[in-house]
Short mmCIF file of C-alpha atoms in Angstrom, two decimals:
data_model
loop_
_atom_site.label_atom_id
_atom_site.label_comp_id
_atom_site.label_asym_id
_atom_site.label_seq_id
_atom_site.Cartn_x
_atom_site.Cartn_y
_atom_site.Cartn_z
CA UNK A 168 11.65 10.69 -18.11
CA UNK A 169 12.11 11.59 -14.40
CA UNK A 170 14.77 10.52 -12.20
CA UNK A 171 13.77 9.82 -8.53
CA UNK A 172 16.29 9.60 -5.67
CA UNK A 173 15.44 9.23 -1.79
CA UNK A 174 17.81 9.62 0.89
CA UNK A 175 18.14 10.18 4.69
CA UNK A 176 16.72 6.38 5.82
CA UNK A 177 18.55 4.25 8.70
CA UNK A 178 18.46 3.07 11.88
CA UNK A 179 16.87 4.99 14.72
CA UNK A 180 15.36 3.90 18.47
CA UNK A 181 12.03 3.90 19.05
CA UNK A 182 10.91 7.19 19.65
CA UNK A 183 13.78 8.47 17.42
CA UNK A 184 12.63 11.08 14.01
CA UNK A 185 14.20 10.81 10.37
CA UNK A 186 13.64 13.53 7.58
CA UNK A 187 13.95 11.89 4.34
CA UNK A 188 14.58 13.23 1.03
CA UNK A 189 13.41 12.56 -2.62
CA UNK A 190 14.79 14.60 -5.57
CA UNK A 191 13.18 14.12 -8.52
CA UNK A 192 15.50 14.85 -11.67
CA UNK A 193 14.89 15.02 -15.83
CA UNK A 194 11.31 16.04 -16.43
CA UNK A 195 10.62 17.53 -13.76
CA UNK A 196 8.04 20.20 -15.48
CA UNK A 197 5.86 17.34 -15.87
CA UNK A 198 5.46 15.93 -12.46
CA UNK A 199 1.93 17.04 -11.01
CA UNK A 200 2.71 14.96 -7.51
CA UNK A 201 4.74 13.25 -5.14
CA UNK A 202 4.34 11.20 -2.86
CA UNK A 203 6.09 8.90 0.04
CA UNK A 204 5.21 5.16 0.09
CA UNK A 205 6.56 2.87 2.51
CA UNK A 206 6.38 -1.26 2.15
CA UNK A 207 7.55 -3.25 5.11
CA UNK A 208 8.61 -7.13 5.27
CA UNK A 209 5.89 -8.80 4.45
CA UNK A 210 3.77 -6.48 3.77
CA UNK A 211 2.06 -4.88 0.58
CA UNK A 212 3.37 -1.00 0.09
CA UNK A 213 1.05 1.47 1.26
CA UNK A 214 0.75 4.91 0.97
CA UNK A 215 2.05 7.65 3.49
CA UNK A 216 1.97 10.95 2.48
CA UNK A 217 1.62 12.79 -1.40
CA UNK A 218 1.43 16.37 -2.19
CA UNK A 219 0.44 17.92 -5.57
CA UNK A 220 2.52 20.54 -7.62
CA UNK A 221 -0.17 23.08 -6.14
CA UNK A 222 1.07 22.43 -2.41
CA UNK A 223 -2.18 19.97 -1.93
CA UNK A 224 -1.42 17.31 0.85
CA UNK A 225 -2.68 14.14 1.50
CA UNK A 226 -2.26 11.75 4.39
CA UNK A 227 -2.76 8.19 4.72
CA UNK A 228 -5.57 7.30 7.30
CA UNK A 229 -3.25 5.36 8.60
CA UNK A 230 -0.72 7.93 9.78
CA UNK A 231 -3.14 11.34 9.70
CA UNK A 232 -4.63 10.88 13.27
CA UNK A 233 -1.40 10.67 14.82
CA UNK A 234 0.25 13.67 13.06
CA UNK A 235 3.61 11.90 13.32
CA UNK A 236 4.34 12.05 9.60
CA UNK A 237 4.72 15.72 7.82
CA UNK A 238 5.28 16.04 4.29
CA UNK A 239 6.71 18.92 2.76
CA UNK A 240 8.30 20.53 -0.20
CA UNK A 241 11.25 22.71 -1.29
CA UNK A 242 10.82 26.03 -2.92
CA UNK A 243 12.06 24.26 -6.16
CA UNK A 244 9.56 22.00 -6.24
CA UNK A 245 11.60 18.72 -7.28
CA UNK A 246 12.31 18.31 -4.07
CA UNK A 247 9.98 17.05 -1.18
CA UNK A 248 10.73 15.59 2.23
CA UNK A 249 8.89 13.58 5.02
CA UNK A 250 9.97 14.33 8.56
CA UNK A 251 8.92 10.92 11.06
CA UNK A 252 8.65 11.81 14.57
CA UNK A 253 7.87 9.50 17.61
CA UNK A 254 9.03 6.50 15.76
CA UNK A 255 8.03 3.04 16.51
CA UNK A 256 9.10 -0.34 15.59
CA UNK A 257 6.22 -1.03 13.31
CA UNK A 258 7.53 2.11 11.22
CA UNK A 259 9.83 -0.19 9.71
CA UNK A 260 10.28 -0.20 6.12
CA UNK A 261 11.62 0.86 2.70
CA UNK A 262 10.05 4.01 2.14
CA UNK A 263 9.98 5.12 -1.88
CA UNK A 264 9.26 7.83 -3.05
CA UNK A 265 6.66 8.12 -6.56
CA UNK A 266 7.03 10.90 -9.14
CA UNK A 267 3.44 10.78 -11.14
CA UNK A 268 3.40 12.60 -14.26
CA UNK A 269 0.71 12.67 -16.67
CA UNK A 270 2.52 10.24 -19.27
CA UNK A 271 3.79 8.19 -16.07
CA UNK A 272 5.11 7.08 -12.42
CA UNK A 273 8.56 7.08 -12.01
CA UNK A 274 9.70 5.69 -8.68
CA UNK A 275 12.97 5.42 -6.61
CA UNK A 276 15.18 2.89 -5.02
CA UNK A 277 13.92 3.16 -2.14
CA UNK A 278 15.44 3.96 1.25
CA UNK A 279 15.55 1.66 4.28
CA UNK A 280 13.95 3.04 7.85
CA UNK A 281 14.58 0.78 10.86
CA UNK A 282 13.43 1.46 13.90
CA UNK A 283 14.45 -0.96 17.02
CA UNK A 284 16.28 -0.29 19.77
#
């Protein structure tokens, strides 16, 4: 089993930047990625950002041209974070976080990014 936690959502103006966390917890020796989702009202969830336990990154064509997005990791591993820059209205969501193992996804709560002025 694997524990998954996010943090570091809220309200920010347009323009504004977030870092959000997700620690991932239990058995974490089994995760082989992790990834950053985000689903906003109405809207189906969609996939920002994952990285593999070998550092491999992956963007969503939705967010790679821009480069506002940036996914990264803590030496530990359990650990990863997404820093949002140059944020805009449409950014709105709950962004989750996905622990994929190879018996299993474990997801968070979910934390809630607004972005309005």
């Amino acid at each position: 089993q694997v524990q998954v936690v996010e943090s570091g959502g809220g309200l920010v103006q347009p323009g504004g930047s977030l870092r959000l966390s997700c620690v991932a917890s239990g058995s974490i020796f089994a995760i082989n990625e992790m990834g950053w989702y985000r689903q906003a009202p109405g809207k189906q969830r969609e996939l920002v950002a994952t990285i593999t336990s070998g550092g491999i990154i992956n963007y969503a064509y939705s967010v790679k041209g821009e480069g506002r997005f940036t996914i990264s990791r803590a030496n530990a591993k359990n650990t990863v974070y997404l820093q949002a820059n140059s944020l805009k209205p449409e950014d709105t969501a709950v962004y989750s976080c996905k622990s994929s193992t190879s018996y299993g996804d474990y997801w968070g709560q979910g934390t809630q990014v607004t972005v309005s002025s």
